[in-house]
Coordinates of C-alpha atoms in Angstrom, one line a residue:
M26 CA 17.2 -14.8 -12.6
G27 CA 16.5 -12.6 -9.5
S28 CA 18.1 -9.2 -9.0
G29 CA 20.1 -10.4 -6.0
Q30 CA 21.5 -13.4 -7.9
W31 CA 22.5 -11.2 -10.9
H32 CA 24.6 -9.0 -8.6
V33 CA 26.4 -11.9 -6.9
E34 CA 27.2 -13.6 -10.2
K35 CA 28.4 -10.4 -11.8
R36 CA 30.8 -9.8 -8.9
S37 CA 32.1 -13.4 -8.9
T38 CA 33.9 -12.7 -12.2
L39 CA 36.1 -10.1 -10.7
K40 CA 39.8 -11.0 -10.2
N41 CA 41.0 -11.2 -6.6
D42 CA 37.5 -10.6 -5.3
S43 CA 38.6 -10.3 -1.7
F44 CA 40.7 -7.3 -2.6
V45 CA 38.1 -5.7 -4.7
K46 CA 35.4 -5.9 -2.1
E47 CA 37.6 -4.0 0.4
Y48 CA 38.6 -1.2 -2.0
N49 CA 35.7 -0.9 -4.5
P50 CA 33.3 1.9 -3.7
V51 CA 29.8 0.9 -3.0
S52 CA 28.6 3.2 -5.7
E53 CA 26.9 1.4 -8.7
T54 CA 24.2 2.5 -11.1
G55 CA 21.0 3.6 -9.4
S56 CA 20.2 5.1 -6.1
L57 CA 20.6 3.3 -2.8
S58 CA 17.7 3.1 -0.3
I59 CA 18.3 1.6 3.1
I60 CA 15.0 0.8 4.9
V61 CA 15.2 0.1 8.7
L62 CA 12.1 -1.8 9.8
G63 CA 11.6 -1.5 13.5
A64 CA 13.2 1.9 13.4
S65 CA 12.0 3.0 16.8
G66 CA 13.3 -0.1 18.6
D67 CA 16.4 -0.7 20.7
L68 CA 18.3 -2.6 18.1
A69 CA 17.9 0.0 15.4
K70 CA 18.8 2.9 17.8
K71 CA 21.8 1.2 19.4
K72 CA 23.3 -0.8 16.4
T73 CA 21.8 -0.2 13.0
F74 CA 21.6 3.6 12.8
P75 CA 25.0 4.1 14.5
A76 CA 26.6 1.6 12.0
L77 CA 25.0 3.5 9.1
F78 CA 26.2 6.8 10.4
N79 CA 29.8 5.6 10.8
L80 CA 29.7 4.3 7.2
F81 CA 28.4 7.7 6.1
H82 CA 31.1 9.5 8.1
Q83 CA 33.8 7.4 6.6
G84 CA 32.6 8.1 3.1
F85 CA 31.2 4.6 2.3
L86 CA 27.7 6.0 1.9
S87 CA 27.4 9.0 -0.5
P88 CA 24.7 11.6 0.3
D89 CA 24.3 12.0 -3.5
E90 CA 22.9 8.5 -3.9
V91 CA 21.7 7.1 -0.5
H92 CA 18.6 7.7 1.5
I93 CA 17.5 6.1 4.7
F94 CA 14.0 5.2 5.7
G95 CA 12.7 4.2 9.0
Y96 CA 9.4 2.2 9.3
A97 CA 7.6 1.2 12.5
R98 CA 4.2 1.3 14.1
S99 CA 5.0 4.4 16.3
K100 CA 3.2 7.5 15.1
I101 CA 6.1 9.9 15.1
T102 CA 7.5 12.5 12.7
D103 CA 10.8 12.5 10.8
E104 CA 12.3 14.9 13.3
E105 CA 11.1 12.9 16.3
L106 CA 12.9 9.8 14.9
R107 CA 16.1 11.9 14.3
D108 CA 15.9 13.1 17.9
K109 CA 15.4 9.5 19.2
I110 CA 18.6 8.2 17.5
R111 CA 20.8 11.4 17.7
G112 CA 22.3 10.5 21.1
Y113 CA 23.4 7.1 20.0
L114 CA 25.3 8.3 16.9
V115 CA 28.0 10.3 18.6
D116 CA 29.5 10.5 22.1
E117 CA 30.8 13.6 24.0
K118 CA 34.4 12.9 22.9
N119 CA 33.8 13.3 19.2
A120 CA 30.6 15.3 19.1
S121 CA 32.3 18.5 17.8
V122 CA 34.4 16.5 15.2
K123 CA 31.3 14.8 13.8
S124 CA 28.7 17.5 14.2
D125 CA 28.7 18.5 10.5
A126 CA 28.5 14.8 9.3
L127 CA 25.8 14.2 11.9
S128 CA 23.7 17.0 10.6
K129 CA 24.0 15.9 7.0
F130 CA 23.3 12.2 8.0
L131 CA 20.1 13.0 9.9
K132 CA 18.7 15.0 6.9
L133 CA 18.9 11.7 4.9
I134 CA 16.4 10.0 7.2
K135 CA 12.7 9.9 6.5
Y136 CA 10.1 8.1 8.6
V137 CA 7.0 6.2 7.5
S138 CA 4.5 4.9 10.0
G139 CA 2.4 1.8 9.6
P140 CA 1.6 -1.8 10.8
Y141 CA 3.8 -4.7 9.7
D142 CA 1.0 -6.5 7.9
S143 CA -0.7 -3.5 6.2
E144 CA -0.8 -3.0 2.5
E145 CA -1.5 0.7 3.0
G146 CA 1.6 1.2 5.2
F147 CA 4.0 -0.5 2.7
K148 CA 2.4 1.3 -0.2
R149 CA 3.3 4.5 1.5
L150 CA 6.8 3.2 2.1
D151 CA 7.2 2.3 -1.5
K152 CA 5.9 5.7 -2.6
A153 CA 8.5 7.4 -0.4
I154 CA 11.3 5.2 -1.7
S155 CA 10.2 5.8 -5.3
E156 CA 10.1 9.6 -4.8
H157 CA 13.7 9.4 -3.6
E158 CA 14.7 7.3 -6.6
I159 CA 13.1 9.7 -9.0
S160 CA 14.8 12.7 -7.4
K161 CA 18.2 10.9 -8.0
K162 CA 17.2 10.4 -11.7
T163 CA 17.3 6.6 -11.2
S164 CA 15.8 4.6 -14.0
E165 CA 13.2 2.0 -12.9
G166 CA 14.7 -1.3 -12.2
S167 CA 18.2 0.0 -11.5
S168 CA 17.7 1.1 -8.0
R169 CA 19.1 -0.7 -4.9
R170 CA 16.8 -1.4 -2.0
L171 CA 18.2 -2.9 1.3
F172 CA 15.6 -3.8 3.9
Y173 CA 17.0 -4.3 7.4
L174 CA 14.5 -6.2 9.7
A175 CA 15.3 -4.9 13.2
L176 CA 12.3 -6.9 14.3
P177 CA 11.3 -10.0 16.3
P178 CA 11.4 -13.1 14.1
S179 CA 7.6 -13.6 14.6
V180 CA 6.9 -10.8 12.2
Y181 CA 9.5 -11.7 9.5
P182 CA 7.0 -13.7 7.4
P183 CA 4.3 -10.9 7.2
V184 CA 6.9 -8.2 6.7
S185 CA 8.6 -10.2 4.0
K186 CA 5.3 -10.7 2.2
M187 CA 4.6 -7.0 2.3
I188 CA 8.1 -6.1 1.0
K189 CA 7.8 -8.7 -1.8
A190 CA 4.3 -7.5 -2.8
W191 CA 4.8 -3.7 -2.6
C192 CA 8.4 -2.6 -2.2
T193 CA 10.7 -4.5 -4.5
N194 CA 12.1 -3.4 -7.8
K195 CA 9.5 -4.0 -10.5
S196 CA 12.0 -4.9 -13.2
D197 CA 15.6 -5.9 -13.4
L198 CA 18.0 -3.4 -14.9
G199 CA 21.0 -4.1 -12.7
G200 CA 19.3 -3.1 -9.4
W201 CA 18.5 -5.3 -6.5
T202 CA 16.3 -5.9 -3.5
R203 CA 17.9 -7.5 -0.4
I204 CA 16.7 -8.3 3.1
V205 CA 18.7 -8.6 6.3
V206 CA 17.3 -10.7 9.1
E207 CA 18.5 -10.8 12.7
K208 CA 18.9 -13.7 15.1
P209 CA 17.3 -15.5 16.8
F210 CA 16.3 -17.2 13.5
G211 CA 13.9 -19.8 15.0
K212 CA 14.0 -21.6 18.4
D213 CA 14.8 -25.1 17.1
L214 CA 15.2 -27.0 13.8
E215 CA 11.5 -27.1 13.0
S216 CA 10.8 -23.4 13.6
A217 CA 14.0 -22.3 11.8
E218 CA 13.1 -24.5 8.8
Q219 CA 9.5 -23.1 8.8
L220 CA 10.9 -19.5 8.8
S221 CA 13.4 -20.3 6.1
S222 CA 10.6 -21.8 3.9
Q223 CA 8.3 -18.8 4.4
I224 CA 11.0 -16.3 3.5
G225 CA 12.6 -18.6 0.9
A226 CA 9.3 -18.7 -1.0
L227 CA 9.4 -15.0 -1.4
F228 CA 13.1 -14.3 -2.0
E229 CA 16.0 -16.2 -3.5
E230 CA 18.9 -17.2 -1.3
P231 CA 21.3 -14.6 -2.7
Q232 CA 18.8 -11.9 -1.6
I233 CA 18.6 -13.1 2.1
Y234 CA 21.3 -12.0 4.6
R235 CA 21.0 -13.8 7.9
I236 CA 23.2 -11.6 10.1
D237 CA 25.4 -12.8 12.9
H238 CA 27.3 -9.9 14.2
Y239 CA 30.1 -12.1 15.6
L240 CA 31.2 -12.8 12.0
G241 CA 31.9 -9.1 11.6
K242 CA 34.3 -8.8 14.6
E243 CA 37.8 -7.9 13.6
L244 CA 39.5 -10.9 15.2
V245 CA 36.9 -13.3 13.8
Q246 CA 37.6 -11.8 10.4
N247 CA 41.3 -12.5 10.9
M248 CA 40.8 -16.2 11.4
L249 CA 41.1 -17.2 7.7
V250 CA 44.2 -15.1 7.2
L251 CA 45.8 -16.4 10.4
R252 CA 45.2 -20.0 9.6
F253 CA 45.8 -20.1 5.9
A254 CA 48.4 -17.4 5.2
N255 CA 50.9 -18.5 7.8
R256 CA 53.1 -21.6 7.3
L257 CA 53.7 -21.7 11.1
F258 CA 50.1 -22.9 11.8
L259 CA 49.5 -25.3 8.9
P260 CA 51.2 -28.4 10.3
L261 CA 50.1 -27.7 13.9
W262 CA 46.4 -27.2 13.4
N263 CA 45.2 -30.8 13.9
R264 CA 44.6 -33.6 16.5
D265 CA 48.3 -34.5 16.5
N266 CA 49.2 -31.3 18.2
I267 CA 46.0 -29.7 19.7
A268 CA 44.7 -31.0 22.9
N269 CA 41.5 -29.0 23.1
V270 CA 39.8 -25.8 21.9
Q271 CA 37.8 -23.5 24.1
I272 CA 35.5 -20.8 22.7
V273 CA 34.3 -18.6 25.6
F274 CA 31.8 -15.8 26.0
R275 CA 31.3 -14.1 29.4
E276 CA 29.3 -11.2 30.6
D277 CA 29.6 -9.6 34.0
F278 CA 26.0 -8.6 34.2
G279 CA 22.7 -10.5 34.2
T280 CA 19.6 -10.1 32.0
E281 CA 19.2 -6.4 33.0
G282 CA 15.4 -6.1 32.6
R283 CA 15.3 -8.5 29.6
G284 CA 14.4 -11.5 31.7
G285 CA 11.1 -12.2 30.1
Y286 CA 12.6 -12.2 26.6
F287 CA 15.7 -14.1 27.6
D288 CA 13.7 -16.8 29.4
E289 CA 12.1 -17.8 26.1
Y290 CA 15.5 -18.6 24.6
G291 CA 18.3 -19.1 27.2
I292 CA 22.1 -18.9 26.8
I293 CA 22.4 -21.7 24.3
R294 CA 20.0 -20.2 21.8
D295 CA 21.1 -16.7 22.5
I296 CA 24.9 -17.2 22.2
I297 CA 26.2 -20.7 21.7
Q298 CA 24.1 -22.1 18.8
N299 CA 24.9 -19.1 16.7
H300 CA 27.8 -16.9 17.7
L301 CA 30.1 -19.5 19.2
L302 CA 29.2 -22.2 16.7
Q303 CA 30.1 -19.8 13.9
V304 CA 33.5 -19.2 15.5
L305 CA 34.0 -22.9 15.8
C306 CA 33.4 -23.3 12.1
L307 CA 36.2 -20.9 11.3
V308 CA 38.6 -22.6 13.7
A309 CA 37.9 -26.1 12.4
M310 CA 37.1 -25.7 8.7
E311 CA 39.4 -27.0 5.9
K312 CA 41.0 -24.5 3.5
P313 CA 38.4 -23.4 0.9
I314 CA 39.4 -23.6 -2.7
S315 CA 39.1 -19.8 -3.0
L316 CA 37.9 -16.7 -1.0
K317 CA 34.5 -16.7 -2.8
P318 CA 31.7 -16.6 -0.3
E319 CA 30.1 -19.9 -1.4
H320 CA 33.4 -21.8 -1.2
I321 CA 34.0 -20.6 2.4
R322 CA 30.4 -21.4 3.4
D323 CA 30.7 -24.8 1.8
E324 CA 33.6 -25.7 4.2
K325 CA 31.7 -24.3 7.2
V326 CA 28.7 -26.6 6.4
K327 CA 31.0 -29.6 6.2
V328 CA 32.3 -28.9 9.8
L329 CA 28.7 -28.7 11.1
Q330 CA 27.7 -31.9 9.4
S331 CA 30.7 -33.6 11.0
V332 CA 29.6 -32.8 14.6
I333 CA 28.4 -35.9 16.4
P334 CA 25.3 -35.7 18.8
I335 CA 26.0 -34.0 22.1
K336 CA 26.1 -36.2 25.2
D337 CA 24.3 -35.1 28.3
E338 CA 27.3 -36.0 30.4
E339 CA 29.3 -33.4 28.4
V340 CA 26.9 -30.5 29.2
V341 CA 26.8 -28.4 32.4
L342 CA 24.0 -25.8 32.7
G343 CA 23.8 -23.1 35.2
Q344 CA 21.4 -20.3 36.4
Y345 CA 22.7 -17.4 38.4
E346 CA 21.1 -16.8 41.8
G347 CA 18.6 -14.0 41.6
Y348 CA 17.6 -14.7 38.0
R349 CA 14.1 -15.7 39.0
D350 CA 13.7 -12.6 41.1
D351 CA 12.8 -10.8 37.9
P352 CA 9.0 -10.6 37.9
T353 CA 8.9 -11.5 34.2
V354 CA 10.7 -14.8 34.8
P355 CA 8.6 -17.8 36.0
N356 CA 9.4 -19.0 39.5
D357 CA 10.1 -22.5 38.3
S358 CA 12.3 -21.5 35.3
N359 CA 14.9 -24.0 34.2
T360 CA 16.3 -21.6 31.6
P361 CA 20.1 -21.7 31.6
T362 CA 22.0 -18.4 32.0
F363 CA 25.2 -20.4 31.8
A364 CA 26.3 -23.4 29.7
T365 CA 29.4 -25.4 29.0
T366 CA 29.0 -28.0 26.3
I367 CA 31.6 -30.1 24.5
L368 CA 31.3 -30.7 20.7
R369 CA 33.2 -33.4 18.9
I370 CA 34.0 -33.3 15.2
D371 CA 34.2 -36.7 13.6
N372 CA 36.7 -36.1 10.8
E373 CA 40.4 -36.9 10.1
R374 CA 41.7 -33.5 11.4
W375 CA 39.8 -33.3 14.6
E376 CA 38.8 -36.8 15.9
G377 CA 39.4 -36.9 19.6
V378 CA 39.8 -33.1 20.1
P379 CA 37.1 -31.6 22.4
F380 CA 35.7 -28.3 21.3
I381 CA 34.5 -26.6 24.5
L382 CA 31.8 -23.9 24.0
K383 CA 31.2 -21.9 27.2
A384 CA 28.9 -18.9 27.7
G385 CA 27.4 -17.2 30.7
K386 CA 25.8 -14.2 32.3
A387 CA 26.6 -12.6 35.7
M388 CA 30.1 -14.0 35.6
S389 CA 33.3 -12.7 37.2
S390 CA 34.5 -10.9 34.1
K391 CA 33.5 -9.7 30.6
K392 CA 35.3 -11.3 27.7
A393 CA 35.2 -13.4 24.6
D394 CA 38.1 -15.4 23.4
I395 CA 39.3 -18.5 21.5
R396 CA 41.8 -20.6 23.3
I397 CA 43.8 -23.3 21.4
Q398 CA 45.6 -25.5 23.9
F399 CA 48.5 -27.6 22.6
K400 CA 49.5 -31.0 23.8
D401 CA 52.3 -31.6 26.3
V402 CA 55.9 -31.5 25.1
P403 CA 57.1 -35.2 24.9
G404 CA 60.2 -35.9 27.1
D405 CA 59.9 -32.8 29.3
I406 CA 63.5 -32.4 30.4
F407 CA 62.7 -29.1 32.2
K408 CA 59.9 -30.7 34.3
C409 CA 57.8 -27.6 33.7
Q410 CA 54.6 -29.1 32.4
N411 CA 52.8 -28.3 35.7
Q412 CA 53.2 -24.5 34.9
G413 CA 50.9 -24.8 31.9
R414 CA 50.8 -25.8 28.2
N415 CA 51.4 -23.7 25.1
E416 CA 48.2 -21.9 24.2
F417 CA 47.3 -19.7 21.3
V418 CA 44.7 -17.2 22.5
I419 CA 42.6 -14.9 20.2
R420 CA 40.9 -12.3 22.4
L421 CA 37.8 -11.1 20.5
Q422 CA 36.7 -8.5 23.1
P423 CA 37.5 -6.4 25.0
S424 CA 41.2 -5.3 24.3
E425 CA 41.4 -7.2 21.0
A426 CA 44.6 -9.2 20.9
M427 CA 46.3 -12.4 19.8
Y428 CA 49.0 -14.0 22.0
M429 CA 50.9 -17.2 22.2
K430 CA 51.6 -18.5 25.7
L431 CA 55.1 -20.0 25.8
T432 CA 57.5 -21.5 28.4
V433 CA 60.7 -19.5 28.5
K434 CA 63.7 -19.2 30.8
Q435 CA 63.3 -16.7 33.6
P436 CA 66.0 -14.0 33.5
G437 CA 68.7 -14.7 36.1
L438 CA 71.6 -17.0 36.9
E439 CA 69.3 -20.0 37.7
M440 CA 67.8 -22.3 35.1
Q441 CA 64.1 -21.6 36.0
T442 CA 61.2 -21.7 33.5
V443 CA 58.2 -19.4 33.5
Q444 CA 55.2 -18.8 31.3
S445 CA 55.3 -15.7 29.1
E446 CA 53.8 -14.7 25.8
L447 CA 54.4 -13.4 22.2
D448 CA 51.8 -10.7 22.1
L449 CA 50.0 -8.8 19.3
S450 CA 47.7 -6.3 21.1
Y451 CA 45.8 -4.3 18.6
K452 CA 45.7 -1.0 20.5
Q453 CA 49.5 -1.0 20.9
R454 CA 50.4 -2.3 17.4
Y455 CA 47.8 -0.4 15.4
Q456 CA 47.8 3.0 17.1
G457 CA 45.4 5.5 15.6
V458 CA 43.6 2.8 13.6
S459 CA 39.9 2.6 14.4
I460 CA 38.6 -1.0 14.6
P461 CA 35.2 -0.9 12.9
E462 CA 32.1 -2.2 14.6
A463 CA 30.8 -5.5 13.4
Y464 CA 27.5 -4.1 12.1
E465 CA 29.4 -1.5 10.0
R466 CA 31.3 -4.2 8.2
L467 CA 28.3 -6.5 7.7
I468 CA 26.0 -3.8 6.4
L469 CA 28.7 -2.7 3.9
D470 CA 29.1 -6.4 2.8
T471 CA 25.3 -6.5 2.3
I472 CA 25.4 -3.4 0.0
R473 CA 28.3 -4.9 -1.9
G474 CA 26.6 -8.3 -2.3
D475 CA 29.2 -10.2 -0.4
Q476 CA 27.6 -13.1 1.6
Q477 CA 30.8 -14.6 3.1
H478 CA 30.0 -13.4 6.6
F479 CA 26.3 -14.4 6.6
V480 CA 24.7 -17.7 7.4
R481 CA 23.4 -19.8 4.5
R482 CA 20.2 -21.8 4.8
D483 CA 21.8 -25.2 4.9
E484 CA 24.4 -23.9 7.4
L485 CA 21.5 -22.7 9.6
K486 CA 19.8 -26.1 9.3
A487 CA 23.0 -28.0 10.2
A488 CA 23.6 -25.7 13.3
W489 CA 20.0 -26.3 14.6
E490 CA 20.4 -30.1 14.0
I491 CA 23.3 -30.1 16.5
F492 CA 21.5 -28.3 19.3
T493 CA 17.8 -29.1 18.9
P494 CA 17.8 -32.5 20.7
L495 CA 19.6 -31.0 23.7
L496 CA 17.3 -27.9 23.7
H497 CA 14.2 -30.1 23.7
R498 CA 15.6 -32.1 26.7
I499 CA 16.2 -28.8 28.6
D500 CA 12.8 -27.5 27.8
K501 CA 11.3 -30.7 29.2
G502 CA 13.3 -30.4 32.4
E503 CA 15.4 -33.5 31.6
V504 CA 18.7 -31.5 31.9
K505 CA 18.7 -29.2 35.0
S506 CA 20.3 -25.9 35.5
I507 CA 22.6 -25.7 38.6
P508 CA 22.5 -22.5 40.7
Y509 CA 25.7 -20.4 40.8
K510 CA 26.6 -17.1 42.5
Q511 CA 26.7 -13.9 40.5
G512 CA 30.2 -12.7 39.9
S513 CA 31.6 -16.3 39.9
R514 CA 33.1 -18.5 37.3
G515 CA 29.8 -20.4 37.1
P516 CA 29.0 -23.8 38.5
A517 CA 32.0 -25.8 39.9
E518 CA 30.8 -28.8 37.8
A519 CA 31.7 -26.8 34.6
D520 CA 35.4 -26.7 35.7
Q521 CA 35.2 -30.4 36.5
L522 CA 33.9 -31.0 33.0
L523 CA 36.8 -29.0 31.5
K524 CA 39.3 -31.0 33.5
K525 CA 37.6 -34.3 32.4
A526 CA 37.9 -33.1 28.8
G527 CA 41.6 -32.7 29.2
Y528 CA 41.9 -28.9 29.6
M529 CA 44.9 -28.0 31.8
Q530 CA 44.6 -24.7 33.6
T531 CA 47.7 -22.4 33.8
H532 CA 48.7 -21.5 37.3
G533 CA 50.5 -18.4 38.3
Y534 CA 50.1 -16.7 34.9
I535 CA 47.8 -13.8 33.9
W536 CA 47.8 -12.1 30.6
I537 CA 47.9 -8.3 31.0
P538 CA 47.2 -6.1 28.0
P539 CA 50.3 -4.0 27.3
T540 CA 50.0 -0.2 27.8
L541 CA 50.9 2.3 25.1

């Protein structure tokens, strides 16, 4: 039995595991080494190290047991790496408050330089880790080693080979070795399966954490509680009451110098196939038999396996004007920077309900939300259906909130109806409560051995099976991207597709986040 599997099975015997994972300290036997590969890159500087620092500042990582290692090809010193990341860890508002913690955190960081396919480099890394473990009086085989691959997927296989050969625990006395891999995990079904096979030959599934930071967002985390802890929603959450579901991601900026990278993938691979599809699973899944990670992931896989093939007439692609002006983007690029696609789930709960996934760059606004639109009220005696339907909206970012759009009587002597809302806005309701960044939560889950918010291999395979045929048709130029203006809603054809799918737009109503 592998070290990662031992840890997961040990934890699964705990009572009320969901409660324990929130309040149990991460401290176990043995020291904890967190190794960030690609330490000098953008992802590590902007996401990984800041998340580690916030966990340290909040007391989740103890300086008495944890040490952080950076590994990359750049030939820099420990101090130069610390200087590179320092500015990303605190901002001007809280610099004085966190200055002491920052100083202590940076002292925990050690840097090792080397290629990603070099035995010598990884031997040096293992030596540095082992020296830390000895200094903490950790017995061999009881240490915990977490490898975070903040790297392009192309180097996952050689890096994984090096980790397996030179940097894992040599015996199993309660310790573990785990690896975290970032998206994009492949470009289609074949490449994803090849990557899974290569890593799977080296590490057991419980040791592999395929990270999708959307699963760490506070409002996404709330989905299971919202759906299965409230009697209000249980009888409504089905095809008898719900007309359509929209899951939307918009950015108000373009590729911002990442055109060459983005052109290899496009908006479907970058956002829809992973982030939005994961959200769809949580909206559509059946109640799991428990909160154990495997039971939750079992239900997500069932949803993905129930999705029928995507029809070309239910897809609209767009590319914002000026995208090809980037010198790293081919002049004839068909890569979509916008996509609206309708997924249909062939099961008893959702037959006939369109799930509309929509994502785009250079749009009129920046937001991400889930919009559950309910069917019309039968026998509308108030003749108010043209104002809009009831909608339950979960706003993921910015201004995290949940609100229900209702029709109510407008105050006054006349019987006039108007759209309003029941509103839970997090900044107003939870004043003084800091909402953790998604990466903080997910890294903490990794240390604790909780895989609930990570993508399992069969789940990844099912997700790629849905989108690979469409992506191959796009790559061959069989489905074209329509130009749209920057700062717009995207192609007009996308709004027409929504209308065809049965989505009814609300007129004269705008949700305004409440002020404190």
